[in-house]
mmCIF file of C-alpha atoms and ligand atoms in Angstrom:
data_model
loop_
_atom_site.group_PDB
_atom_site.id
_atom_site.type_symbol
_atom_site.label_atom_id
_atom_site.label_comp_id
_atom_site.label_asym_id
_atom_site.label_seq_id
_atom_site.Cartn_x
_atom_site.Cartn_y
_atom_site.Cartn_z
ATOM 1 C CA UNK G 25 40.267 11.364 17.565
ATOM 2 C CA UNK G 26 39.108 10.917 21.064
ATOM 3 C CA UNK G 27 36.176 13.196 20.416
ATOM 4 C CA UNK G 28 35.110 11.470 17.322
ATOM 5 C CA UNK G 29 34.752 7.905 19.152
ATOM 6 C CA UNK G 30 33.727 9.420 22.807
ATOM 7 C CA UNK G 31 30.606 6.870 22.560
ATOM 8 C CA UNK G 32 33.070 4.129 23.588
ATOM 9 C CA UNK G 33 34.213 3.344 26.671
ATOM 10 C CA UNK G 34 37.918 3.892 27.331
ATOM 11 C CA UNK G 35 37.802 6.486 24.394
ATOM 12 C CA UNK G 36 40.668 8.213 25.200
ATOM 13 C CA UNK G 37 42.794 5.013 25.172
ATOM 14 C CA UNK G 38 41.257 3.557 21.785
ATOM 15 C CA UNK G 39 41.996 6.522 20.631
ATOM 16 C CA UNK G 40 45.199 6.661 21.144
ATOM 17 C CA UNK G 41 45.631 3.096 19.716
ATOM 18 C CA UNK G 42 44.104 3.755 16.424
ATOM 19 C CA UNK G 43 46.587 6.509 15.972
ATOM 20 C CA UNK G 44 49.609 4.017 16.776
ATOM 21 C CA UNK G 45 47.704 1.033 14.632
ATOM 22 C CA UNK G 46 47.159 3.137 11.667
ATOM 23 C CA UNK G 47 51.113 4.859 11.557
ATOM 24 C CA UNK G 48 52.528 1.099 12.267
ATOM 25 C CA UNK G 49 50.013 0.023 9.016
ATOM 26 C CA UNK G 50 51.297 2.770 7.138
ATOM 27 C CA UNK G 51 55.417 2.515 7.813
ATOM 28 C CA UNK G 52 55.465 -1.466 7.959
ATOM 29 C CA UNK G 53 52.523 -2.961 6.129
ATOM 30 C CA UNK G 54 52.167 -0.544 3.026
ATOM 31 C CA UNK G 55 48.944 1.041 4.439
ATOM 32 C CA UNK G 56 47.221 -2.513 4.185
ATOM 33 C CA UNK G 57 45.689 -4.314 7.105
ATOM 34 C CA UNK G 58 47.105 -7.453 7.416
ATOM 35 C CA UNK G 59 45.197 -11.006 6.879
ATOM 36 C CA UNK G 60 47.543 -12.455 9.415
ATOM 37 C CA UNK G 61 46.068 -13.219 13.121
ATOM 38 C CA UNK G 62 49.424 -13.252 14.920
ATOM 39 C CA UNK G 63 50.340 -9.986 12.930
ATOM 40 C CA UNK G 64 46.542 -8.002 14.033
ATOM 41 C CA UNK G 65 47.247 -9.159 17.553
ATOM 42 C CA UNK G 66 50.766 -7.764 17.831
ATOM 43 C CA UNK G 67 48.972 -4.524 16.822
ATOM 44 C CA UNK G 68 48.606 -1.789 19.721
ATOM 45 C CA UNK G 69 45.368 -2.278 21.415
ATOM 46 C CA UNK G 70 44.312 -5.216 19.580
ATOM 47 C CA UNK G 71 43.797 -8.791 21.054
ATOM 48 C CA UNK G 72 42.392 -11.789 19.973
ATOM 49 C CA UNK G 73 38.921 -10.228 19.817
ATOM 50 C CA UNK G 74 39.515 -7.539 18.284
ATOM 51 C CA UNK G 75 42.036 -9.878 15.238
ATOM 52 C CA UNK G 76 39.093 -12.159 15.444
ATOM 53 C CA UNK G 77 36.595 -9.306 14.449
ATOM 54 C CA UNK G 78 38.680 -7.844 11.567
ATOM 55 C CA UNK G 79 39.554 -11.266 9.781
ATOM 56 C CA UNK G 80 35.514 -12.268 9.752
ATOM 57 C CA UNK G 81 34.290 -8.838 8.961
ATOM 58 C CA UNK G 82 37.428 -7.145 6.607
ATOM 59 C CA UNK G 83 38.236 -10.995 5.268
ATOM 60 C CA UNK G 84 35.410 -13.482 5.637
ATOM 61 C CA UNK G 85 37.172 -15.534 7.828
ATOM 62 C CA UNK G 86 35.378 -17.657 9.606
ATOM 63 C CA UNK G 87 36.219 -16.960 13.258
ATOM 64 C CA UNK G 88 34.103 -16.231 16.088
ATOM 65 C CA UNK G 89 34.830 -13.319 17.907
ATOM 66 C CA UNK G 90 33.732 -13.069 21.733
ATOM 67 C CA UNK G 91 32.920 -10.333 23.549
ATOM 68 C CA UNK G 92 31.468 -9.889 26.385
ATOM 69 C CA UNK G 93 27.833 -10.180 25.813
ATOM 70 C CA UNK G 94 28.893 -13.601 24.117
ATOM 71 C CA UNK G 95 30.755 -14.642 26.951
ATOM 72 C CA UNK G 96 27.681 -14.352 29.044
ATOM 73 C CA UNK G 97 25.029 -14.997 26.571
ATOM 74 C CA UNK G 98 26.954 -17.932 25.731
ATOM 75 C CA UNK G 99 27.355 -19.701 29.074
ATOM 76 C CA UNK G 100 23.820 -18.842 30.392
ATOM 77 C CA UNK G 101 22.069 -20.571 27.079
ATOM 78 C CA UNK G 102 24.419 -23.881 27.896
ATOM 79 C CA UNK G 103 26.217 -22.947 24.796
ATOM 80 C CA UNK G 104 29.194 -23.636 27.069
ATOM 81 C CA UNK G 105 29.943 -24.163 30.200
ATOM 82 C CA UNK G 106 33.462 -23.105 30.094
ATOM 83 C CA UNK G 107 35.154 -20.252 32.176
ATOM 84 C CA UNK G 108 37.213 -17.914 29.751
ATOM 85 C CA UNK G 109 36.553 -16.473 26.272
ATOM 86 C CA UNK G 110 38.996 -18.732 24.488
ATOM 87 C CA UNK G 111 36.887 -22.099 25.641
ATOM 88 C CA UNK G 112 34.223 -20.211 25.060
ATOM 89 C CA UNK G 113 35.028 -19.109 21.056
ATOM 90 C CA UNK G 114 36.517 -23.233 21.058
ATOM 91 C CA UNK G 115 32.833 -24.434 22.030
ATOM 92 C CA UNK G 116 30.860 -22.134 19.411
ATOM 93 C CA UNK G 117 33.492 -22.879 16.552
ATOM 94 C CA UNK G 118 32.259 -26.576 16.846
ATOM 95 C CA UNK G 119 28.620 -25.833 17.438
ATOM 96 C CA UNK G 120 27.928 -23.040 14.630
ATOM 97 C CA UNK G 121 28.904 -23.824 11.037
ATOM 98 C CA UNK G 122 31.817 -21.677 9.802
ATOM 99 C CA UNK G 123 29.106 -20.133 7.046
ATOM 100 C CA UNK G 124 27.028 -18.745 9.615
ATOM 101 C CA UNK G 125 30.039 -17.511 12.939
ATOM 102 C CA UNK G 126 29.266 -13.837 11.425
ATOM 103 C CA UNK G 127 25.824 -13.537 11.371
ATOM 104 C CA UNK G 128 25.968 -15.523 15.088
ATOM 105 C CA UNK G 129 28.309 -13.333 16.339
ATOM 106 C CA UNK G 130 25.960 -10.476 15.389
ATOM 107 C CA UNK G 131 22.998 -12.492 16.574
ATOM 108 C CA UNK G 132 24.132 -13.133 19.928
ATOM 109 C CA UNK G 133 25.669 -9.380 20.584
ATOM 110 C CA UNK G 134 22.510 -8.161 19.742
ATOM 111 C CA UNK G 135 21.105 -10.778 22.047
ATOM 112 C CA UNK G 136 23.034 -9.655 24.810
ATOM 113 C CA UNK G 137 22.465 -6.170 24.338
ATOM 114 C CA UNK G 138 18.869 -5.834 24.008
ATOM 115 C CA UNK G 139 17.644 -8.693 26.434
ATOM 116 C CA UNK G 140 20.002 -10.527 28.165
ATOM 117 C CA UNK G 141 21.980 -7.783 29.926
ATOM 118 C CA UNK G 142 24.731 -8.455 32.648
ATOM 119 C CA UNK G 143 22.696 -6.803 35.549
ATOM 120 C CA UNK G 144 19.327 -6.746 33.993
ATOM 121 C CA UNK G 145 17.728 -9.491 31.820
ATOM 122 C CA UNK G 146 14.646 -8.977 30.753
ATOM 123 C CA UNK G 147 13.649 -12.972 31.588
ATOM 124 C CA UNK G 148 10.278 -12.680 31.197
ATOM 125 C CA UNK G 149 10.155 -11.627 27.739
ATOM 126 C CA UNK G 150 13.060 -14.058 26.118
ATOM 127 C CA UNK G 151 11.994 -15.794 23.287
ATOM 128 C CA UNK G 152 14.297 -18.467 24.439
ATOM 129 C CA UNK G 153 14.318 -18.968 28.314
ATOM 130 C CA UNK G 154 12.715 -22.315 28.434
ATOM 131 C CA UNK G 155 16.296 -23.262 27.353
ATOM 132 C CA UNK G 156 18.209 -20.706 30.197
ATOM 133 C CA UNK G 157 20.291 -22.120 33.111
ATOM 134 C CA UNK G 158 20.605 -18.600 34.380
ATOM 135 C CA UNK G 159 17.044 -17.771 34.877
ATOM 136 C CA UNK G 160 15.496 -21.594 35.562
ATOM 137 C CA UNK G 161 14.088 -20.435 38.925
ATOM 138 C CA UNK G 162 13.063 -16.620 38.155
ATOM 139 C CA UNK G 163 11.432 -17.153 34.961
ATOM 140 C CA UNK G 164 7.222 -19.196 34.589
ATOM 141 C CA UNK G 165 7.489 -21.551 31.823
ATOM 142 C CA UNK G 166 4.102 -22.581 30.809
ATOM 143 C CA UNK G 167 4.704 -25.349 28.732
ATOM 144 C CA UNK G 168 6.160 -27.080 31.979
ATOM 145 C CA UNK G 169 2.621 -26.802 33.576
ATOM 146 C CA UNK G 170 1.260 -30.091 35.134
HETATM 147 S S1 LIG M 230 15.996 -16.066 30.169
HETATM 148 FE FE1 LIG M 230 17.000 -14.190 30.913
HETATM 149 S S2 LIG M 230 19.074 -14.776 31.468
HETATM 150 FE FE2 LIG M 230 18.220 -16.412 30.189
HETATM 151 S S3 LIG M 230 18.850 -15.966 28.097
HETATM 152 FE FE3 LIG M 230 16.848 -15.035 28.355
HETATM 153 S S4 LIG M 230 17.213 -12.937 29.063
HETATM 154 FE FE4 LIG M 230 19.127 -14.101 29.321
#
């Protein structure tokens, strides 16, 4: 298994929890993955991101998973201002319609994968860094002129 997902980081331990997740689906839960948060979370390896990915992908829920990239994306857009993932997921459930927190959540990954990196953000080509607290003094904004 280990081999299969070696792409990821931590594959070895991933891997390892798959193998747990899927023999705990198959002896308790009938070989089904369950709908219920609390139930995903109690799940080896998976935490609220992770229960948060499966019930809007697997379900349709209408959760907002956030990662990493989201965290940061998130905070340097003013999308929130707050300090851990939780406030963060709080302030885009109330800013992005439950319709759309999947296609956001893909949006904003993407986002933070291609341009807005952690070490690295490519400022000077964002679409959007007129509205960027992180890069107000790097980046020329030439609708600000005069
Ligand atoms: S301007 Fe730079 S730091 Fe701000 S959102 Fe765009 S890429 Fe990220």
């Amino acid at each position: 298994m280990a081999r299969e997902i070696r792409g990821c980081g931590l594959h070895r331990n991933k891997s390892l929890h798959i193998i747990k997740t899927c023999r705990l689906l198959e002896e308790k839960y009938g070989g089904q993955v369950p709908e219920d948060p609390a139930v995903l979370q109690s799940l080896p390896g998976v935490g609220r991101k992770t229960a948060n990915v499966v019930l809007n992908v697997a379900f349709g829920k209408p959760t907002f998973p956030v990662d990493t990239h989201i965290f940061r994306v998130a905070r340097r857009l003013g999308l929130s201002s707050s300090s851990t993932p939780l406030r963060v997921e709080k302030d885009l459930t109330r800013l992005i319609p439950p319709a759309e927190r999947g296609v956001w959540h893909h949006r904003l990954i993407s986002f933070g994968r291609s341009t807005c990196s952690a070490r690295n953000p490519k400022c000077h080509e964002c679409t959007v860094n007129r509205y960027c607290r992180h890069s107000k003094k790097k980046v020329h904004h030439p609708d600000k002129e005069n």
